[in-house]
Short mmCIF file of C-alpha atoms and ligand atoms in Angstrom, two decimals:
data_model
loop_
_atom_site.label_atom_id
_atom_site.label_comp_id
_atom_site.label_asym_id
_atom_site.label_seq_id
_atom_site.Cartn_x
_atom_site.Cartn_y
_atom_site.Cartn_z
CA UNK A 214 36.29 -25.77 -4.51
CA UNK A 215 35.37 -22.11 -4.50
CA UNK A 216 31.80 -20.68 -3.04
CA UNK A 217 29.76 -18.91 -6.16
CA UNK A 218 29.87 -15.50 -6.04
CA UNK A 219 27.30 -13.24 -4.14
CA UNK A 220 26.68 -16.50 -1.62
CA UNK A 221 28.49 -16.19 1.85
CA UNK A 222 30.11 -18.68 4.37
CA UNK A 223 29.18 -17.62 7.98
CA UNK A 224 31.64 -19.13 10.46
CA UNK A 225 31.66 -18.51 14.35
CA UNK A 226 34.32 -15.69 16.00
CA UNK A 227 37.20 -14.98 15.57
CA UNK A 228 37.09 -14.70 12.08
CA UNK A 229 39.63 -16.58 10.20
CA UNK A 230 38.89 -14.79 6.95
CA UNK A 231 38.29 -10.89 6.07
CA UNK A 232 36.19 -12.62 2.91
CA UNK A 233 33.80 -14.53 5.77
CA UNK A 234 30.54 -13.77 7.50
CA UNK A 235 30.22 -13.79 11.28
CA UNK A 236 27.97 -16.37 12.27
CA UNK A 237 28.00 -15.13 15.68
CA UNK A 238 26.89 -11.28 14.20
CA UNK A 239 24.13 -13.14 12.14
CA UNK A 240 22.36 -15.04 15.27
CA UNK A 241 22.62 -11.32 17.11
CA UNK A 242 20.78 -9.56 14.96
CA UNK A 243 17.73 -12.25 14.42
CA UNK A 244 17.35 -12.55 18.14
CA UNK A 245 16.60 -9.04 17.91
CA UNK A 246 14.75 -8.80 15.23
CA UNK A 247 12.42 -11.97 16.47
CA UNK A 248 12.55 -10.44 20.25
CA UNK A 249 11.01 -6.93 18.97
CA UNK A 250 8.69 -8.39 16.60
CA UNK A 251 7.14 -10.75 19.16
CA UNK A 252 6.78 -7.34 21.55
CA UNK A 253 4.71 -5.66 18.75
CA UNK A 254 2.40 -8.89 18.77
CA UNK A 255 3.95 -10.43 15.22
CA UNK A 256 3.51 -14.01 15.08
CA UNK A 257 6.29 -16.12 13.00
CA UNK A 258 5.80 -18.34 9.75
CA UNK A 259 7.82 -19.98 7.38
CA UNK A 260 6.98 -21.48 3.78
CA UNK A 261 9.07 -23.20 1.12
CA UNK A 262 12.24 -21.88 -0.01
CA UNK A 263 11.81 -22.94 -3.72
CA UNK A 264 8.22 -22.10 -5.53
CA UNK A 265 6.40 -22.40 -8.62
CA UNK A 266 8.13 -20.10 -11.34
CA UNK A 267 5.10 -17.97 -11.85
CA UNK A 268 4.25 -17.19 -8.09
CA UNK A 269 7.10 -14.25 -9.04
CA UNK A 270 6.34 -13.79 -12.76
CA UNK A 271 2.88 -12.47 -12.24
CA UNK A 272 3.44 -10.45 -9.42
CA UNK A 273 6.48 -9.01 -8.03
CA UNK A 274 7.25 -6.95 -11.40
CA UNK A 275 10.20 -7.05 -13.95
CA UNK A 276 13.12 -6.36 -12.45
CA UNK A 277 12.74 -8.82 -9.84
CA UNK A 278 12.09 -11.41 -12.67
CA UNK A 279 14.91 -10.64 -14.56
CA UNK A 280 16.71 -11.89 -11.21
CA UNK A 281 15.20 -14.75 -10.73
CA UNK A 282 17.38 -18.42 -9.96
CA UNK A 283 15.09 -20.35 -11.59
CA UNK A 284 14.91 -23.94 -13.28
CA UNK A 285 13.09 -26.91 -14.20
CA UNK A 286 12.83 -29.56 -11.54
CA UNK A 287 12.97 -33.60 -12.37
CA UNK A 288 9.40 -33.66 -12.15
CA UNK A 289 9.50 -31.13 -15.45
CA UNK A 290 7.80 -28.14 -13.09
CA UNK A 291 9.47 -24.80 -13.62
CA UNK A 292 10.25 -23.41 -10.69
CA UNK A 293 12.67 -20.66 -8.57
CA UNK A 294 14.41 -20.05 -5.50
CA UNK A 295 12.45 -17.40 -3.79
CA UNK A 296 13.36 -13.67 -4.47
CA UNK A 297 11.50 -12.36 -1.98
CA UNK A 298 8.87 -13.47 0.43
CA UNK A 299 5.48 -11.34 -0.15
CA UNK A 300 3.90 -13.21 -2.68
CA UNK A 301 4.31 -16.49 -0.44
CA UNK A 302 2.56 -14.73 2.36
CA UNK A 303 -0.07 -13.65 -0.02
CA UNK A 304 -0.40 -17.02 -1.28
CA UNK A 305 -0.40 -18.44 2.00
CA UNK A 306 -2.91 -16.26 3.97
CA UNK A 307 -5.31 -16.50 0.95
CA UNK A 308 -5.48 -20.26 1.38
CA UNK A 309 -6.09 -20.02 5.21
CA UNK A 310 -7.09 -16.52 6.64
CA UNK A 311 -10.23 -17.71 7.72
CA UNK A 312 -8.39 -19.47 10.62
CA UNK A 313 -6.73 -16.52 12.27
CA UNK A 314 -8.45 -13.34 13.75
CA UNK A 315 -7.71 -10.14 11.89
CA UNK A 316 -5.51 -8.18 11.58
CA UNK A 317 -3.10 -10.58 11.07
CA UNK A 318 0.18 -9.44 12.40
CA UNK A 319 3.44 -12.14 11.14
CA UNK A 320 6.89 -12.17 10.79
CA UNK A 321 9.62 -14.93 9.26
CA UNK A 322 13.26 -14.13 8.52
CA UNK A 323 13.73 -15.95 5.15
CA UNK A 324 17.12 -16.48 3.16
CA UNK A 325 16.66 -15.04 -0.25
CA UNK A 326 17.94 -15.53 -3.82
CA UNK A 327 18.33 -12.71 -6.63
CA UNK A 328 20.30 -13.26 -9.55
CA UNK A 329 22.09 -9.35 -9.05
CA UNK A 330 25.70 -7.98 -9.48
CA UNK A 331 27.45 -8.49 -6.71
CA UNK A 332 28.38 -4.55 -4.94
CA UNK A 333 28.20 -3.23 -1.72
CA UNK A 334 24.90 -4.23 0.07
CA UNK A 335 23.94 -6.18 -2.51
CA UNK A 336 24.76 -10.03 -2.41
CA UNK A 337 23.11 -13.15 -4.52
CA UNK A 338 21.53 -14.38 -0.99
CA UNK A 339 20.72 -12.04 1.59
CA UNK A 340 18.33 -12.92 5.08
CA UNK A 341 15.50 -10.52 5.20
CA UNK A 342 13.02 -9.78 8.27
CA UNK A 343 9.81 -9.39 6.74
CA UNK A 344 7.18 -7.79 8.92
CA UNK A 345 3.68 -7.44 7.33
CA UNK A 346 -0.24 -6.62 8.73
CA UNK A 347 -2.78 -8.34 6.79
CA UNK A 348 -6.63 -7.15 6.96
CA UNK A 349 -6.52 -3.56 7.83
CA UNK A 350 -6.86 -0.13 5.85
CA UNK A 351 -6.42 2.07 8.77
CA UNK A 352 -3.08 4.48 8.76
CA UNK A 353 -3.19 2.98 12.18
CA UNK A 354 -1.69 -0.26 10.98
CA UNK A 355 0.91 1.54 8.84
CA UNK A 356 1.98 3.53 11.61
CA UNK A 357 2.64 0.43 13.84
CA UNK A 358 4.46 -1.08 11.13
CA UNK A 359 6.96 1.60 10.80
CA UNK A 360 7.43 1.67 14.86
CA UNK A 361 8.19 -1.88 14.23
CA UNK A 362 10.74 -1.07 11.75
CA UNK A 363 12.16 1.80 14.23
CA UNK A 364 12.66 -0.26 17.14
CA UNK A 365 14.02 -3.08 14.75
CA UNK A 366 17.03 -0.77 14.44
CA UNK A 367 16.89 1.20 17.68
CA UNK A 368 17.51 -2.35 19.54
CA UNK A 369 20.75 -2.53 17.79
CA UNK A 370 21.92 0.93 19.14
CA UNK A 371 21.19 2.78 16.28
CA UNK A 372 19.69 6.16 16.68
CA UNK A 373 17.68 8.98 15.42
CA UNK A 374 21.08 10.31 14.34
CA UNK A 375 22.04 6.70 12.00
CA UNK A 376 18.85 6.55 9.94
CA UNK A 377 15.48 7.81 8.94
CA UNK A 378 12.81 6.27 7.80
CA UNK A 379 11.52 7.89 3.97
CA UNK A 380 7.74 8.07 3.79
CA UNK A 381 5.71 8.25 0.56
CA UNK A 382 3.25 7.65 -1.05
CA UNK A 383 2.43 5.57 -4.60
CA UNK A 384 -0.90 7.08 -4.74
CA UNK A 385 0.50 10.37 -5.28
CA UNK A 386 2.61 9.53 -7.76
CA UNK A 387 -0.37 7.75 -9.56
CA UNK A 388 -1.97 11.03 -9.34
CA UNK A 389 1.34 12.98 -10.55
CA UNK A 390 1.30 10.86 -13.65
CA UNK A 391 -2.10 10.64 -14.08
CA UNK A 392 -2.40 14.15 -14.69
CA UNK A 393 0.52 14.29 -17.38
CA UNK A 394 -0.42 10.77 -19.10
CA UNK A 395 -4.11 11.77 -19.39
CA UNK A 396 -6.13 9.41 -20.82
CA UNK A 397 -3.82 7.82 -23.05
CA UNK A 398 -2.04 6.13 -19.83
CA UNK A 399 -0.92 2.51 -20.25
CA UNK A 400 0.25 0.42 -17.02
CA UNK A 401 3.82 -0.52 -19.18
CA UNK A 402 4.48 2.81 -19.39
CA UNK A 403 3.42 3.98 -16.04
CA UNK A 404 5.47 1.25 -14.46
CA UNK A 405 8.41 2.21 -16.56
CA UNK A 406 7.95 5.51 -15.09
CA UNK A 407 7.58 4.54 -11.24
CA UNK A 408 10.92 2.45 -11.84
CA UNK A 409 12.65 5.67 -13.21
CA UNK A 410 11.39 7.30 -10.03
CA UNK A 411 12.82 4.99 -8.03
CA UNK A 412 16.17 4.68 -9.76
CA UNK A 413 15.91 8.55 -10.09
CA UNK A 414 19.37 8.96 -6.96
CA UNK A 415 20.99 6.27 -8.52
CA UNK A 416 20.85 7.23 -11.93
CA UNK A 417 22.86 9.69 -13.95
CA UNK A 418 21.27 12.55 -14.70
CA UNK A 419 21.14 12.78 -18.97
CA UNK A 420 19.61 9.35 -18.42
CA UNK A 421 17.00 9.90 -15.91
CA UNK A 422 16.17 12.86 -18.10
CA UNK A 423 15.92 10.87 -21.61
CA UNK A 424 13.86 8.18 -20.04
CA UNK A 425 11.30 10.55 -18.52
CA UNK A 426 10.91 12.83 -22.02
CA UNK A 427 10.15 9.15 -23.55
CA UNK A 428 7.60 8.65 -21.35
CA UNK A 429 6.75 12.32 -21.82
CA UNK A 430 7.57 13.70 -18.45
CA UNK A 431 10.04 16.52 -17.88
CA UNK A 432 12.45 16.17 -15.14
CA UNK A 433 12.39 19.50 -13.59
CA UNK A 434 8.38 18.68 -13.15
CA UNK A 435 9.29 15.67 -11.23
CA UNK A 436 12.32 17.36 -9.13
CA UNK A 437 9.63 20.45 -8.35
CA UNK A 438 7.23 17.74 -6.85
CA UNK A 439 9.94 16.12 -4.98
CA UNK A 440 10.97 19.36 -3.43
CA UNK A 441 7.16 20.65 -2.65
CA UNK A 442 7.36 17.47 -0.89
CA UNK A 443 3.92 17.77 1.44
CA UNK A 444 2.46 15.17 3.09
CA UNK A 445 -0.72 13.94 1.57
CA UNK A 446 -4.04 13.19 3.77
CA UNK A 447 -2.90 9.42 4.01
CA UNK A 448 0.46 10.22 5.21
CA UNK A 449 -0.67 12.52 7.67
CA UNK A 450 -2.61 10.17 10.16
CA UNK A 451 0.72 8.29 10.03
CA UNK A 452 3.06 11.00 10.94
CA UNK A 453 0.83 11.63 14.17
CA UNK A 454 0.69 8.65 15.69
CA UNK A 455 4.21 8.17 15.10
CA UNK A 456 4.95 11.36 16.81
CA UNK A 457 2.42 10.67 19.48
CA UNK A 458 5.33 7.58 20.35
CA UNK A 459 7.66 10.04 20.36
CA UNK A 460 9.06 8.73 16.69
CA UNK A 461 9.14 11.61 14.76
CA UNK A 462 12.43 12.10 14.61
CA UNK A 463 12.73 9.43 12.63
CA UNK A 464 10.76 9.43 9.98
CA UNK A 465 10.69 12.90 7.25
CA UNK A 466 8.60 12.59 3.74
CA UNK A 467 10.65 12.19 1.04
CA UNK A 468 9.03 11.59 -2.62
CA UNK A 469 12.07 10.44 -3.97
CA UNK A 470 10.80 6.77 -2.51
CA UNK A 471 8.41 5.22 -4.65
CA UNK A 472 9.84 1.60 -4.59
CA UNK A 473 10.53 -1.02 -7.28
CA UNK A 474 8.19 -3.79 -6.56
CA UNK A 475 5.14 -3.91 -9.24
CA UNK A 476 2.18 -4.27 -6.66
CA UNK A 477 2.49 -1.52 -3.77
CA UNK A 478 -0.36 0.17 -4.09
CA UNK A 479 -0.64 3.47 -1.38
CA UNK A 480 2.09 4.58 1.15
CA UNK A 481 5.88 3.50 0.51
CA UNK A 482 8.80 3.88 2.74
CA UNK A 483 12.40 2.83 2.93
CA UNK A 484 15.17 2.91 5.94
CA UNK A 485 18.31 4.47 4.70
CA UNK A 486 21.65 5.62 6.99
CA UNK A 487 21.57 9.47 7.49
CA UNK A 488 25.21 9.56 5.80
CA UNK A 489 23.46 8.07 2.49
CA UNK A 490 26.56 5.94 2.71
CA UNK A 491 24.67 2.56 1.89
CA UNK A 492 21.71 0.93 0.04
CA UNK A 493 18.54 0.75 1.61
CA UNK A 494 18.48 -0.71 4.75
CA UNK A 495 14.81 -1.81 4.87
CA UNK A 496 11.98 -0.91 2.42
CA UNK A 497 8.32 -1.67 2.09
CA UNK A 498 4.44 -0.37 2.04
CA UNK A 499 0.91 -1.13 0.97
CA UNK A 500 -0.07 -3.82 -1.58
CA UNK A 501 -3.66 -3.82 -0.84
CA UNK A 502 -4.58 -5.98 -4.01
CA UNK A 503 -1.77 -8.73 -4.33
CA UNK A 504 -4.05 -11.14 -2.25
CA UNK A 505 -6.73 -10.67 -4.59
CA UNK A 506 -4.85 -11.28 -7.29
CA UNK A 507 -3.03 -14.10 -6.02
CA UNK A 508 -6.22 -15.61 -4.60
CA UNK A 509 -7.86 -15.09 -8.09
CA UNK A 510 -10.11 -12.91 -6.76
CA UNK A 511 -11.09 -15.30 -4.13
CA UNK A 512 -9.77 -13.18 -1.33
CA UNK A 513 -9.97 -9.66 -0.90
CA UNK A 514 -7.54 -8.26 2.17
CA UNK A 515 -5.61 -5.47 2.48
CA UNK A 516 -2.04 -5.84 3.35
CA UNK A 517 1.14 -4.00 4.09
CA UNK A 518 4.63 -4.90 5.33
CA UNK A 519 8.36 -4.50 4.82
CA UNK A 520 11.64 -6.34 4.27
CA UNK A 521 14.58 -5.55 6.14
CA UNK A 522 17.95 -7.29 4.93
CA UNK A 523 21.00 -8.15 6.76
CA UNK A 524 23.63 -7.08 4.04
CA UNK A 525 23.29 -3.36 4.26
CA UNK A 526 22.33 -4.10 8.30
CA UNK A 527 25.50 -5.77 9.11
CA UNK A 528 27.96 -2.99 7.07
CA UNK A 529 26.23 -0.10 9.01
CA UNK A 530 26.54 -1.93 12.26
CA UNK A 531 30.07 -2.76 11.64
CA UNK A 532 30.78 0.96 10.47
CA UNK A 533 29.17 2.49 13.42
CA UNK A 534 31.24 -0.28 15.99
CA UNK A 535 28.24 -1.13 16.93
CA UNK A 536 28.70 -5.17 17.45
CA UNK A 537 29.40 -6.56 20.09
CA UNK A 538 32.55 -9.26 20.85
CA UNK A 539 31.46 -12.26 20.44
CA UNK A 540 33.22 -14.11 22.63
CA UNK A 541 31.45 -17.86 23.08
CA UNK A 542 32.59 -18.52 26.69
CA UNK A 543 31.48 -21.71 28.37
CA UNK A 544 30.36 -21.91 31.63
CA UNK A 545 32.16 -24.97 32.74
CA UNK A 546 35.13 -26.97 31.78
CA UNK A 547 35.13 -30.82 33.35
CA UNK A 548 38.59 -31.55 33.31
CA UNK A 549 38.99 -35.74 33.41
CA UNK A 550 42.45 -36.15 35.31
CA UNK A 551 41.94 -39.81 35.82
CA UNK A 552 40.06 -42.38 32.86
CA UNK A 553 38.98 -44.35 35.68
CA UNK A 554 36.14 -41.51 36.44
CA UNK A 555 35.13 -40.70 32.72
CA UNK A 556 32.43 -42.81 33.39
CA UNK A 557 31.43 -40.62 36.32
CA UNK A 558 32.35 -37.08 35.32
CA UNK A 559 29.88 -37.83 31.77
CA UNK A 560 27.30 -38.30 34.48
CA UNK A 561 27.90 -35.22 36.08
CA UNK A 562 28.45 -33.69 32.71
CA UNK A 563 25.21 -34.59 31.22
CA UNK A 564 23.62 -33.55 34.77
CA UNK A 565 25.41 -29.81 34.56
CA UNK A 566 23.90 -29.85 30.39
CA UNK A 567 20.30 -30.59 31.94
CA UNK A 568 20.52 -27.65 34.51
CA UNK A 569 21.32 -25.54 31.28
CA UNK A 570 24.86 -24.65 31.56
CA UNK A 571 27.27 -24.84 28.61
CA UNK A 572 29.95 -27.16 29.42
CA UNK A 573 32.87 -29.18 27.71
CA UNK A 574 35.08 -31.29 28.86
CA UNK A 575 38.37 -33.30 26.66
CA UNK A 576 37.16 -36.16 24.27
CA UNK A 577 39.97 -38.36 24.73
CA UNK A 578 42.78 -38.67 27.00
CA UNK A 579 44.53 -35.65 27.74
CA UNK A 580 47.30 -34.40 29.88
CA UNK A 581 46.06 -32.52 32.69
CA UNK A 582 48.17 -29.14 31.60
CA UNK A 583 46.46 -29.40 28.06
CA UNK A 584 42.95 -29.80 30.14
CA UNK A 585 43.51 -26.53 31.44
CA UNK A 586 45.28 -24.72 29.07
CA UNK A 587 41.69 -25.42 27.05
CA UNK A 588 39.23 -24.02 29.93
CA UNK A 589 41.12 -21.27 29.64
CA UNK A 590 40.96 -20.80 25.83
CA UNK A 591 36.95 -21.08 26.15
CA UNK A 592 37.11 -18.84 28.47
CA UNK A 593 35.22 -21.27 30.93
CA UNK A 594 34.04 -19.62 34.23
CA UNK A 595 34.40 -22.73 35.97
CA UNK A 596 36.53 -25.93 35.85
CA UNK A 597 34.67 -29.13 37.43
CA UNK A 598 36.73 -32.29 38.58
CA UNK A 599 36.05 -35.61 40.27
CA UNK A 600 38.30 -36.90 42.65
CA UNK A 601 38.18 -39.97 44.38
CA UNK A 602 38.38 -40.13 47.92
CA UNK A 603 38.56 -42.52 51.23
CA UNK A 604 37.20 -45.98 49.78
CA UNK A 605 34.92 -45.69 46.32
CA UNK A 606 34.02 -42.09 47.49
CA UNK A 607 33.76 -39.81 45.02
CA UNK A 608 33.73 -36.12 45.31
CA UNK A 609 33.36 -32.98 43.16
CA UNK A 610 35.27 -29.93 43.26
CA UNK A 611 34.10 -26.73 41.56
CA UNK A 612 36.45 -23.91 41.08
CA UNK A 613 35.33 -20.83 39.82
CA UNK A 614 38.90 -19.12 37.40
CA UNK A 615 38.44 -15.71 37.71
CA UNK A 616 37.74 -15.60 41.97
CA UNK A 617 39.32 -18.46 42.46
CA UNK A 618 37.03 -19.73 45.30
CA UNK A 619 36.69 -23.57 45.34
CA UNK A 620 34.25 -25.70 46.32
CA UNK A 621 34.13 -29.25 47.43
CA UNK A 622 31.03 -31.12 47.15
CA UNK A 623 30.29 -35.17 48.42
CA UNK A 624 28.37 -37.07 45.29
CA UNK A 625 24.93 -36.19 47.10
CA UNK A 626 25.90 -32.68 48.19
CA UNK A 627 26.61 -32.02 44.33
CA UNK A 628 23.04 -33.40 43.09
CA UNK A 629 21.41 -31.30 45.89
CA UNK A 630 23.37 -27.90 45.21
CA UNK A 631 22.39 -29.12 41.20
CA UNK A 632 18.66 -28.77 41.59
CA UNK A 633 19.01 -25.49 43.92
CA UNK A 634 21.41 -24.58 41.00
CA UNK A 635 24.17 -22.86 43.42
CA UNK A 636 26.96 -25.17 42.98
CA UNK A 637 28.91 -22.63 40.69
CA UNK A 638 27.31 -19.70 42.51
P1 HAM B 232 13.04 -5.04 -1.27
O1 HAM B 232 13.11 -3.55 -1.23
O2 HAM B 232 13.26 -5.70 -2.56
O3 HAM B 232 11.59 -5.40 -0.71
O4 HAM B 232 14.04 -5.62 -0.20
C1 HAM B 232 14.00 -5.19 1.14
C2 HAM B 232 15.42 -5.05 1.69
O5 HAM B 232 16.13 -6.28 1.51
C3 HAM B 232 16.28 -4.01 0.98
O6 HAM B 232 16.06 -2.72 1.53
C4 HAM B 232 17.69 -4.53 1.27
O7 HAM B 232 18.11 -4.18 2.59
C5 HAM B 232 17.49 -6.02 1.26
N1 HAM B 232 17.89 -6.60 -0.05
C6 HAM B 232 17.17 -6.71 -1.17
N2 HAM B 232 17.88 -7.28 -2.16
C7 HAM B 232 19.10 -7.56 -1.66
C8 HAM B 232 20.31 -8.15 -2.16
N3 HAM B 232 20.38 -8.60 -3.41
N4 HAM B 232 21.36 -8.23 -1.34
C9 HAM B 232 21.31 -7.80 -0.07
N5 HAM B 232 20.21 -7.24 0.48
C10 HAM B 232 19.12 -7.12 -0.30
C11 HAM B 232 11.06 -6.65 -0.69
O8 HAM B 232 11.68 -7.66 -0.89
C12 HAM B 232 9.60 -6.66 -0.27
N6 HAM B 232 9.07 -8.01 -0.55
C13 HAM B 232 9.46 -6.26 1.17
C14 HAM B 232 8.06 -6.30 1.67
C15 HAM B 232 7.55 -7.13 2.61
N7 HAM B 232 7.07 -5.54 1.23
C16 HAM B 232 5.96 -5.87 1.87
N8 HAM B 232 6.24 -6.85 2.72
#
């Protein structure tokens, strides 16, 4: 039975498989991710993995609905795996923000489902850190969200030199087209026209050009903006306090970003690799009306975040030998020599678990040579026997594989060196 296509297996290192996912490489980058969130403050949530069908119809925009995996469930409701996770958050803080102080600062790393053709950095599923800042208009806010992103990638040893961070703005291209559509500007067409922006590097030229005469735009207007490429007053207060964190080199305007997503509203950035060998690595902005329109008008926040994804993430990481082995050593191997301890050493197993070390020991009988030969494949620092002594004394003898030092401890002696935790010291 095959796995559908765009849908990964993740198993733990060494991989058996070129076509497999590291399991190991996943659970590195989310401690990350979680461990630099929490340090800017971000609180995490969670909501349901499948939703009502028109959460995503009404607001994340077209193209995302032409992706959706949707269906009718036995209860007749029409429903879909989630695409993306902003319009659950925007659902969800409408229903309770009155609870929690603002702004509201939250994070979640969500596994989500888009209906795309499978290519490089784009999958069927992909895991996505989303960031977002809920209840503040302030530059301020979209300043520390972008830090956020920054260090996101700096604490996986990428640099300044790796990627930068593209900073735009929507409003200015509202403006841009405003002032070509005049007053006979309808939001169809304007959308189309923010989507040709956005596909503008990926598109071919003759194409990009056709679409924007349609929509009665020349191209060589739009290039000329993208070159003039000055920051506006809203992008401004950003740029300084990044550069007051000594971020600047990081982030560089760059008009060609005006994202996909139907309900961003003011500034718009995306992560890319310097090299522009891969899709974007992270991309997001403000949507300072999706609440209210998700709330039906009940709510009124603004709101701005990002989603980072772990495709793209994972390629540049690997490309730029920047993962580490993953090597899952244990700290201690219990070998069982003699069946008439089991009994025993699972006591002083169990004990070594509740101290907090990782330990393993053979299931079932097992020849002594075998015992070892395993420590050695999991790379155990330490190999922990019973042995019986004078009488029904017991003792325990800890040797440590790499120093070789050995220790021999009486029953009590072990329990006491247990709770001091030095017995494998
Ligand atoms: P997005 O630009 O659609 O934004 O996705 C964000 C990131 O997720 C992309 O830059 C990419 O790294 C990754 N990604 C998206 N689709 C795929 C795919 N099919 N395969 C692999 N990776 C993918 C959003 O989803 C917004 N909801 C982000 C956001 C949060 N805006 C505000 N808050």
């Amino acid at each position: 039975m095959e796995r559908l296509p765009g849908f990964r297996d993740f198993y733990p290192e060494p991989l058996p498989h070129s076509d497999v996912w590291s399991a190991d490489a996943r659970q590195y980058i989310f401690e990350k991710w979680r461990a630099t969130a929490r340090r800017y403050g971000f609180r995490e949530y969670d909501g349901p993995p499948l939703e009502p069908l028109e959460l995503f119809t009404t607001k994340s925009g077209d193209e995302i609905v032409k992706q959706l995996f949707d269906f009718k469930d036995k209860g007749d409701r029409h429903v879909a795996l989630r695409p993306e996770m902003t319009p659950t958050l925007a659902r969800m803080v409408a229903a309770h923000e009155r609870n929690y102080r603002k702004p509201i600062k939250w994070f979640a790393i969500p596994q989500l489902f888009r209906y795309e053709k499978q290519q490089k950095g784009r999958l069927r599923e992909h895991f996505q850190l989303n960031a977002d800042i809920i209840g503040e208009d302030d530059p301020a806010a979209d300043a520390e969200l972008i830090a956020l992103l920054i260090d996101c990638l700096r604490v996986l040893g990428l640099t300044a030199a790796d990627f930068v961070v593209r900073l735009s703005s929507r409003n200015a291209w509202q403006q841009f087209y405003a002032a070509r559509a005049g007053a006979q500007s309808d939001p169809q067409k304007e959308y189309r026209f923010y989507q040709a922006i956005d596909k503008l590097e990926r598109t071919p030229r003759d194409e990009s050009t056709r679409t924007l005469s349609e929509l009665g735009i020349s191209i060589n207007d739009v290039d000329s903006f993208i070159t003039g490429g000055e920051p506006t007053a809203e992008l401004r207060p950003i740029l300084a306090n990044l550069a007051a964190r000594g971020m600047s080199d990081f982030v560089k305007v760059d008009y060609h970003v005006i994202r996909g997503l139907a309900y961003y509203t003011g500034v718009v950035f995306e992560a890319f690799d310097r090299k522009g060998e891969f899709r974007a690595i992270a991309g997001g902005g403000r949507y300072d009306n999706l609440i209210e329109l998700i709330s039906g008008g009940k709510v009124k926040l603004p709101a701005l975040g990002f989603g980072m994804g772990d495709v793209v993430l994972l390629e540049l990481l690997k490309s730029r030998k920047l993962l580490p082995a993953f090597d899952a050593g244990i700290d201690v191997f219990v070998m069982i020599e003699d069946e008439a301890l089991r009994t025993a050493s699972l006591e002083i197993i169990q004990q070594l678990r509740s101290a907090g070390y990782a330990v393993e020991y053979p299931l079932t009988a097992t020849k002594s040579d075998k015992q070892f030969k395993r420590a050695q494949e999991l790379k155990a620092e330490c190999v922990v026997r019973m042995e019986k002594r004078s009488g029904d004394e017991l003792a325990v003898k800890a040797r440590h594989l790499k120093t070789r030092n050995e220790r021999i401890y009486s029953r009590q002696a072990w329990s006491a060196a247990l709770e001091s935790r030095s017995p494998l010291a």
